[in-house]
Each structure stands twice: as structure tokens, then as C-alpha cells.
mmCIF file of C-alpha atoms in Angstrom:
data_model
loop_
_atom_site.group_PDB
_atom_site.id
_atom_site.type_symbol
_atom_site.label_atom_id
_atom_site.label_comp_id
_atom_site.label_asym_id
_atom_site.label_seq_id
_atom_site.Cartn_x
_atom_site.Cartn_y
_atom_site.Cartn_z
ATOM 1 C CA MET L 1 106.609 107.912 86.990
ATOM 2 C CA ALA L 2 104.413 109.649 84.434
ATOM 3 C CA HIS L 3 105.643 111.969 81.725
ATOM 4 C CA TRP L 4 104.045 114.920 80.020
ATOM 5 C CA ASN L 5 101.679 114.104 77.171
ATOM 6 C CA SER L 6 101.699 117.619 75.737
ATOM 7 C CA ALA L 7 104.830 119.727 75.314
ATOM 8 C CA PRO L 8 102.829 123.013 75.139
ATOM 9 C CA LEU L 9 101.027 122.184 78.390
ATOM 10 C CA GLN L 10 104.357 121.403 80.008
ATOM 11 C CA ILE L 11 105.587 124.862 79.008
ATOM 12 C CA VAL L 12 102.393 126.468 80.334
ATOM 13 C CA TYR L 13 102.865 124.525 83.586
ATOM 14 C CA GLN L 14 106.392 125.856 84.008
ATOM 15 C CA VAL L 15 105.374 129.428 83.161
ATOM 16 C CA LEU L 16 102.483 129.368 85.619
ATOM 17 C CA GLY L 17 104.681 127.831 88.290
ATOM 18 C CA TRP L 18 107.350 130.476 88.053
ATOM 19 C CA THR L 19 104.671 133.187 87.772
ATOM 20 C CA ALA L 20 103.261 131.985 91.089
ATOM 21 C CA PHE L 21 106.766 131.866 92.538
ATOM 22 C CA ALA L 22 107.533 135.423 91.387
ATOM 23 C CA SER L 23 104.201 136.842 92.578
ATOM 24 C CA TRP L 24 104.308 135.132 95.943
ATOM 25 C CA SER L 25 107.977 135.910 96.500
ATOM 26 C CA VAL L 26 107.707 139.587 95.559
ATOM 27 C CA SER L 27 104.565 139.856 97.711
ATOM 28 C CA PHE L 28 106.723 139.862 100.856
ATOM 29 C CA TYR L 29 108.621 143.000 99.882
ATOM 30 C CA PRO L 30 105.893 145.710 99.926
ATOM 31 C CA GLN L 31 105.331 145.082 103.648
ATOM 32 C CA VAL L 32 109.060 144.961 104.386
ATOM 33 C CA ILE L 33 109.611 148.209 102.466
ATOM 34 C CA LEU L 34 106.612 149.859 104.136
ATOM 35 C CA ASN L 35 107.951 148.923 107.573
ATOM 36 C CA PHE L 36 111.385 150.281 106.656
ATOM 37 C CA ARG L 37 110.057 153.596 105.350
ATOM 38 C CA ARG L 38 107.773 154.170 108.315
ATOM 39 C CA LYS L 39 110.271 152.778 110.840
ATOM 40 C CA SER L 40 107.119 151.365 112.373
ATOM 41 C CA VAL L 41 105.132 148.121 112.307
ATOM 42 C CA VAL L 42 101.959 149.663 113.724
ATOM 43 C CA GLY L 43 99.064 148.318 111.678
ATOM 44 C CA LEU L 44 100.751 144.986 110.959
ATOM 45 C CA ASN L 45 99.354 142.236 113.156
ATOM 46 C CA PHE L 46 102.158 140.380 114.950
ATOM 47 C CA ASP L 47 100.118 137.193 115.294
ATOM 48 C CA PHE L 48 99.819 137.131 111.507
ATOM 49 C CA VAL L 49 103.612 137.136 111.135
ATOM 50 C CA VAL L 50 104.298 134.544 113.853
ATOM 51 C CA LEU L 51 101.671 132.144 112.517
ATOM 52 C CA ASN L 52 102.914 132.789 108.992
ATOM 53 C CA LEU L 53 106.440 131.716 109.944
ATOM 54 C CA THR L 54 105.169 128.377 111.248
ATOM 55 C CA LYS L 55 102.997 127.984 108.176
ATOM 56 C CA HIS L 56 105.849 128.526 105.712
ATOM 57 C CA SER L 57 108.289 126.423 107.749
ATOM 58 C CA THR L 58 105.988 123.392 107.701
ATOM 59 C CA TYR L 59 105.226 124.015 104.020
ATOM 60 C CA LEU L 60 108.973 124.025 103.291
ATOM 61 C CA ILE L 61 109.399 120.682 105.066
ATOM 62 C CA TYR L 62 106.543 119.226 103.032
ATOM 63 C CA ASN L 63 107.714 120.544 99.655
ATOM 64 C CA ALA L 64 111.409 119.751 100.111
ATOM 65 C CA SER L 65 110.740 116.234 101.404
ATOM 66 C CA LEU L 66 108.326 115.309 98.628
ATOM 67 C CA TYR L 67 110.565 116.823 95.945
ATOM 68 C CA PHE L 68 113.943 115.439 97.074
ATOM 69 C CA SER L 69 113.252 112.251 99.074
ATOM 70 C CA LYS L 70 113.074 109.043 97.040
ATOM 71 C CA ALA L 71 111.577 107.199 100.012
ATOM 72 C CA VAL L 72 108.728 109.697 100.268
ATOM 73 C CA GLN L 73 108.165 109.605 96.517
ATOM 74 C CA THR L 74 107.978 105.807 96.547
ATOM 75 C CA GLN L 75 105.330 105.897 99.276
ATOM 76 C CA TYR L 76 103.428 108.537 97.307
ATOM 77 C CA PHE L 77 103.423 106.377 94.154
ATOM 78 C CA ARG L 78 102.293 103.327 96.131
ATOM 79 C CA LYS L 79 99.330 105.283 97.438
ATOM 80 C CA TYR L 80 98.288 107.207 94.325
ATOM 81 C CA GLY L 81 99.729 105.083 91.523
ATOM 82 C CA PHE L 82 103.134 104.792 89.882
ATOM 83 C CA GLY L 83 101.787 106.460 86.758
ATOM 84 C CA GLN L 84 101.308 109.776 88.569
ATOM 85 C CA MET L 85 103.587 112.797 88.725
ATOM 86 C CA ILE L 86 104.956 114.304 91.919
ATOM 87 C CA PRO L 87 102.654 117.273 92.669
ATOM 88 C CA VAL L 88 105.507 119.480 93.901
ATOM 89 C CA ALA L 89 107.612 121.485 91.448
ATOM 90 C CA VAL L 90 111.003 123.097 91.967
ATOM 91 C CA ASN L 91 109.330 126.516 92.135
ATOM 92 C CA ASP L 92 107.355 125.316 95.178
ATOM 93 C CA VAL L 93 110.584 124.486 97.001
ATOM 94 C CA ALA L 94 112.232 127.766 95.955
ATOM 95 C CA PHE L 95 109.223 129.754 97.110
ATOM 96 C CA SER L 96 109.118 128.019 100.490
ATOM 97 C CA ILE L 97 112.780 128.776 101.205
ATOM 98 C CA HIS L 98 112.320 132.408 100.224
ATOM 99 C CA ALA L 99 109.101 132.694 102.256
ATOM 100 C CA VAL L 100 110.720 131.424 105.460
ATOM 101 C CA LEU L 101 113.623 133.879 105.109
ATOM 102 C CA LEU L 102 111.427 136.929 104.375
ATOM 103 C CA THR L 103 108.925 136.125 107.107
ATOM 104 C CA ALA L 104 111.766 135.755 109.593
ATOM 105 C CA PHE L 105 113.127 139.129 108.461
ATOM 106 C CA THR L 106 109.705 140.725 108.966
ATOM 107 C CA LEU L 107 109.709 139.300 112.486
ATOM 108 C CA PHE L 108 113.116 140.913 112.966
ATOM 109 C CA GLN L 109 111.625 144.260 111.890
ATOM 110 C CA ILE L 110 108.931 143.839 114.514
ATOM 111 C CA GLY L 111 111.693 143.573 117.083
ATOM 112 C CA ILE L 112 113.473 146.799 116.095
ATOM 113 C CA TYR L 113 110.745 149.196 114.874
ATOM 114 C CA GLU L 114 108.024 151.165 116.653
ATOM 115 C CA ARG L 115 105.353 148.712 117.800
ATOM 116 C CA GLY L 116 102.815 151.007 119.407
ATOM 117 C CA GLY L 117 102.462 148.760 122.447
ATOM 118 C CA GLN L 118 101.351 145.766 120.403
ATOM 119 C CA LYS L 119 102.527 142.274 121.389
ATOM 120 C CA VAL L 120 102.170 138.724 120.137
ATOM 121 C CA SER L 121 99.080 137.245 121.769
ATOM 122 C CA ARG L 122 99.277 134.298 124.141
ATOM 123 C CA ILE L 123 96.791 132.456 121.960
ATOM 124 C CA SER L 124 99.136 132.612 118.966
ATOM 125 C CA ILE L 125 102.084 131.473 121.074
ATOM 126 C CA LEU L 126 99.977 128.566 122.332
ATOM 127 C CA ILE L 127 98.864 127.612 118.804
ATOM 128 C CA VAL L 128 102.438 127.611 117.487
ATOM 129 C CA THR L 129 103.696 125.617 120.480
ATOM 130 C CA VAL L 130 100.976 122.984 120.105
ATOM 131 C CA ALA L 131 101.612 122.721 116.350
ATOM 132 C CA TRP L 132 105.337 122.048 116.707
ATOM 133 C CA LEU L 133 104.811 119.739 119.689
ATOM 134 C CA ALA L 134 102.328 117.697 117.646
ATOM 135 C CA ALA L 135 104.794 117.594 114.733
ATOM 136 C CA ALA L 136 107.544 116.322 117.048
ATOM 137 C CA ILE L 137 105.309 113.557 118.449
ATOM 138 C CA CYS L 138 104.255 112.523 114.947
ATOM 139 C CA PHE L 139 107.898 112.443 113.862
ATOM 140 C CA PHE L 140 108.739 109.769 116.435
ATOM 141 C CA ILE L 141 105.632 107.790 115.469
ATOM 142 C CA ALA L 142 106.627 107.950 111.792
ATOM 143 C CA LEU L 143 110.206 107.024 112.687
ATOM 144 C CA SER L 144 109.090 103.730 114.176
ATOM 145 C CA HIS L 145 106.738 102.861 111.315
ATOM 146 C CA HIS L 146 108.626 104.538 108.414
ATOM 147 C CA SER L 147 105.416 106.346 107.530
ATOM 148 C CA TRP L 148 107.106 109.333 105.926
ATOM 149 C CA LEU L 149 104.215 110.200 103.640
ATOM 150 C CA TRP L 150 101.892 110.160 106.645
ATOM 151 C CA LEU L 151 104.267 112.477 108.503
ATOM 152 C CA LEU L 152 104.219 114.863 105.555
ATOM 153 C CA SER L 153 100.445 114.809 105.633
ATOM 154 C CA VAL L 154 100.720 116.025 109.229
ATOM 155 C CA PHE L 155 102.958 118.922 108.183
ATOM 156 C CA ASN L 156 100.541 119.562 105.348
ATOM 157 C CA ALA L 157 97.643 119.714 107.797
ATOM 158 C CA ILE L 158 99.577 122.117 110.017
ATOM 159 C CA GLN L 159 100.407 124.489 107.169
ATOM 160 C CA VAL L 160 96.797 124.472 105.936
ATOM 161 C CA SER L 161 95.563 125.149 109.475
ATOM 162 C CA MET L 162 98.058 127.981 109.865
ATOM 163 C CA THR L 163 96.879 129.422 106.547
ATOM 164 C CA VAL L 164 93.305 129.518 107.834
ATOM 165 C CA ILE L 165 94.280 130.907 111.223
ATOM 166 C CA LYS L 166 97.010 133.383 110.241
ATOM 167 C CA TYR L 167 94.799 135.723 108.200
ATOM 168 C CA THR L 168 92.118 136.034 110.870
ATOM 169 C CA PRO L 169 93.999 138.281 113.363
ATOM 170 C CA GLN L 170 94.869 140.788 110.615
ATOM 171 C CA ALA L 171 91.313 140.819 109.249
ATOM 172 C CA VAL L 172 89.892 141.348 112.749
ATOM 173 C CA MET L 173 92.464 144.052 113.486
ATOM 174 C CA ASN L 174 91.515 145.905 110.293
ATOM 175 C CA PHE L 175 87.839 145.638 111.291
ATOM 176 C CA ARG L 176 88.441 147.000 114.788
ATOM 177 C CA ARG L 177 90.633 149.867 113.571
ATOM 178 C CA LYS L 178 88.344 150.535 110.588
ATOM 179 C CA SER L 179 91.588 151.016 108.682
ATOM 180 C CA THR L 180 94.255 149.097 106.767
ATOM 181 C CA ASP L 181 96.969 151.715 107.360
ATOM 182 C CA GLY L 182 100.282 150.005 108.019
ATOM 183 C CA PHE L 183 99.217 146.810 106.243
ATOM 184 C CA SER L 184 100.469 146.690 102.658
ATOM 185 C CA ILE L 185 97.770 146.074 100.047
ATOM 186 C CA GLY L 186 100.543 145.451 97.498
ATOM 187 C CA ASN L 187 101.378 142.317 99.440
ATOM 188 C CA ILE L 188 97.780 141.139 99.094
ATOM 189 C CA ILE L 189 97.424 141.842 95.373
ATOM 190 C CA LEU L 190 100.609 139.938 94.590
ATOM 191 C CA ASP L 191 99.568 137.108 96.895
ATOM 192 C CA LEU L 192 96.254 136.874 95.028
ATOM 193 C CA ALA L 193 98.047 136.713 91.683
ATOM 194 C CA GLY L 194 100.304 133.959 93.016
ATOM 195 C CA GLY L 195 97.364 131.948 94.347
ATOM 196 C CA LEU L 196 95.514 132.095 91.040
ATOM 197 C CA ALA L 197 98.648 131.142 89.068
ATOM 198 C CA ASN L 198 99.333 128.267 91.467
ATOM 199 C CA TYR L 199 95.807 126.928 91.061
ATOM 200 C CA ALA L 200 96.030 127.241 87.278
ATOM 201 C CA GLN L 201 99.331 125.344 87.325
ATOM 202 C CA MET L 202 97.720 122.434 89.137
ATOM 203 C CA ALA L 203 94.804 122.457 86.698
ATOM 204 C CA THR L 204 97.207 122.403 83.737
ATOM 205 C CA GLN L 205 98.940 119.294 85.062
ATOM 206 C CA SER L 206 95.578 117.623 85.681
ATOM 207 C CA VAL L 207 94.408 118.338 82.137
ATOM 208 C CA ASP L 208 97.616 116.870 80.702
ATOM 209 C CA GLN L 209 97.447 113.724 82.834
ATOM 210 C CA HIS L 210 93.660 113.283 82.419
ATOM 211 C CA THR L 211 93.218 112.909 86.169
ATOM 212 C CA TRP L 212 92.447 115.150 89.134
ATOM 213 C CA VAL L 213 94.625 113.192 91.557
ATOM 214 C CA ASN L 214 96.933 116.201 91.485
ATOM 215 C CA PHE L 215 94.335 118.058 93.553
ATOM 216 C CA TYR L 216 93.297 115.455 96.132
ATOM 217 C CA GLY L 217 96.798 113.925 96.190
ATOM 218 C CA ASN L 218 98.138 117.302 97.299
ATOM 219 C CA ILE L 219 95.125 118.594 99.190
ATOM 220 C CA GLY L 220 97.304 121.008 101.175
ATOM 221 C CA LYS L 221 98.356 122.894 98.073
ATOM 222 C CA THR L 222 94.764 122.928 96.809
ATOM 223 C CA LEU L 223 93.354 124.299 100.055
ATOM 224 C CA LEU L 224 96.245 126.735 100.332
ATOM 225 C CA SER L 225 95.313 128.340 97.028
ATOM 226 C CA LEU L 226 91.589 128.503 97.766
ATOM 227 C CA ILE L 227 91.986 129.885 101.290
ATOM 228 C CA SER L 228 94.604 132.440 100.259
ATOM 229 C CA VAL L 229 92.445 133.706 97.395
ATOM 230 C CA ALA L 230 89.392 134.019 99.671
ATOM 231 C CA PHE L 231 91.235 136.043 102.328
ATOM 232 C CA ASP L 232 93.034 138.165 99.741
ATOM 233 C CA LEU L 233 89.673 139.169 98.308
ATOM 234 C CA LEU L 234 88.479 140.026 101.827
ATOM 235 C CA PHE L 235 91.523 142.267 102.425
ATOM 236 C CA ILE L 236 91.042 143.984 99.078
ATOM 237 C CA ILE L 237 87.410 144.724 99.977
ATOM 238 C CA GLN L 238 88.508 146.043 103.361
ATOM 239 C CA HIS L 239 91.148 148.287 101.820
ATOM 240 C CA TYR L 240 89.261 149.707 98.845
ATOM 241 C CA VAL L 241 85.591 149.442 99.847
ATOM 242 C CA LEU L 242 85.071 149.260 103.609
ATOM 243 C CA TYR L 243 87.997 151.280 104.941
ATOM 244 C CA PRO L 244 89.441 153.402 102.116
ATOM 245 C CA ALA L 245 92.282 155.697 103.126
ATOM 246 C CA ARG L 246 90.929 159.021 104.274
ATOM 247 C CA LYS L 247 92.079 162.031 102.332
ATOM 248 C CA GLN L 248 94.042 164.548 104.321
ATOM 249 C CA PRO L 249 92.060 167.784 104.787
ATOM 250 C CA ASP L 250 93.297 170.731 102.813
ATOM 251 C CA ALA L 251 95.503 173.085 104.782
ATOM 252 C CA PRO L 252 93.702 176.302 105.790
ATOM 253 C CA ARG L 253 94.454 179.246 103.581
ATOM 254 C CA VAL L 254 96.756 181.790 105.117
ATOM 255 C CA ASN L 255 95.758 185.422 104.646
ATOM 256 C CA GLN L 256 97.883 186.927 101.942
ATOM 257 C CA PRO L 257 99.726 190.156 102.658
ATOM 258 C CA GLN L 258 97.933 193.238 101.453
ATOM 259 C CA THR L 259 99.422 195.961 99.284
ATOM 260 C CA PRO L 260 98.019 199.460 99.011
ATOM 261 C CA LEU L 261 96.096 200.379 95.895
ATOM 262 C CA ILE L 262 95.538 203.950 94.779
ATOM 263 C CA VAL L 263 91.941 204.569 93.840
ATOM 264 C CA PRO L 264 90.802 207.484 91.632
ATOM 265 C CA ASP L 265 89.828 209.743 94.558
ATOM 266 C CA GLY L 266 93.420 209.610 95.852
ATOM 267 C CA THR L 267 92.715 207.404 98.873
ATOM 268 C CA LYS L 268 94.410 204.096 99.484
ATOM 269 C CA ALA L 269 92.634 200.739 99.554
ATOM 270 C CA SER L 270 94.069 197.322 100.139
ATOM 271 C CA GLU L 271 94.011 194.442 97.632
ATOM 272 C CA ASN L 272 95.015 190.859 98.142
ATOM 273 C CA VAL L 273 97.852 189.721 95.904
#
């Protein structure tokens, strides 16, 4: 197993990793807080949340297995070289655990708050069902061949696919409503910061090791960052450029009571005060 060549780069790697963890983890809270304050989830696409839960669950399985399992690590080294470093850091595992819990809590909010007649689409239910059914079939195949790294590549493929799919319903919903009301832009800004920090962390490790295997050896993490950044930029454009929040019209002025005013000829006139 490889070691760091540069102590400063190792520090930068750790800082960027925990920056990504903090940004991504905190990014869940603006939406949760917004739902709580409004006592409503109108404007938040339910398909986005359901697909997101599957995405983070499969990502957790991938990260935890590659970080903790010696068998998986051995297969990884055999494929990419024993001089390489495991491309999953402890912050990746911590983030995945936190993400699953917060996404599940958001789904709980959907169950108890005003929904405005919105439901999870049958298409999303079908996609999630197929994804987990495919994962189960692949598990039994891997069990017979001990292909644990291959099985993780399946979970990786699922989480990347969910990342691509999950953003689409929310983006389409914003387009149809011509509004982002009810969908927290704070979530998106923090998610963008996390994606950029995550990508920079991978680049830092690659520079230190003088190889880009960190990117193609963990293609799921690479695609995750790129896709997330692309959709975050789309949501920011929707929120600030295409569908900015409309200002509330000023309340009509109410006629002020009139008080009599004595004019020089002794008659009374009225004056607004």
C-alpha cells in the first residue's frame, strides 16, 4: 500500500476531504429546516428524495466496504496495483452515513407535512425496485465467485445512475412551475461547494502519487462530483436567473384620517396627516 510523498499535500487532502464532508452534510439541513418552518413539502419533488435515498444507500455500501473490508482492498490492489492508495477516505464513509439518515428524515417529513396532492411517481418506484433487485441478483453472483470488487462496481454504477436520474424530476418540476419556491437553494450552494472540494481532494491525491488511477479506479466518485456540479449549476441558474422569486406587491395605501384645518377666511378645510 502506498504512502504519502508530501506531508503538506496530505494535510491539504485531509482539509479538502473534511471540507467536502462538512459542505455536503450541512447541505441537507436547509431543506429540512425549510420544510419544518413551512410545515409543507410543496415544491420539493418526492421522486428526488426517494431516488436520493437509494443513491446514498448504495454509496454507503460502496464506501464502507472499500474502506473497512480487507478482502475488497486486496482485490482492488490486485486490479490497480499494490502501490496504490485506497480511493475512499474516512470522511467519505462519515458523509454516507449522515446522508442516509438525513434523506430518510426528509422522507419522514414528506409523510407528515402538507403535500399539496403530490405523490411519488410509479416510474421512480419502478426504478428503485429494479435497482435493488439487480443488486440482490449481483450479490448472489458475487457470493459464488467471491467477486467483491465487482459487486462494489455494481453498487457504484447504481449510485452514479441514481445521481443522474435523481436531479431530473426536480429540475423538470422547477421548469413546469417556473419557480423554485419550496426547494432550498442553500442546499444546492452547499452541495456545489462539497462537489468542488471532493474533486480537488481527488486531484491532490493524484498529484502526490503521480498517477491518475485515483480517478478511473474510483470512477463512481469522479462522475458523482462532475454530475453533481453540473446539476447544481443548473439549479442556481433556475433560482437566480430563470425563475427569481417574485417580489410581493406593495400593500395599497389606506386613506389617512382627515383633520380640520382653519384657513384665514374662517372656513374649515381638511388636510391629510
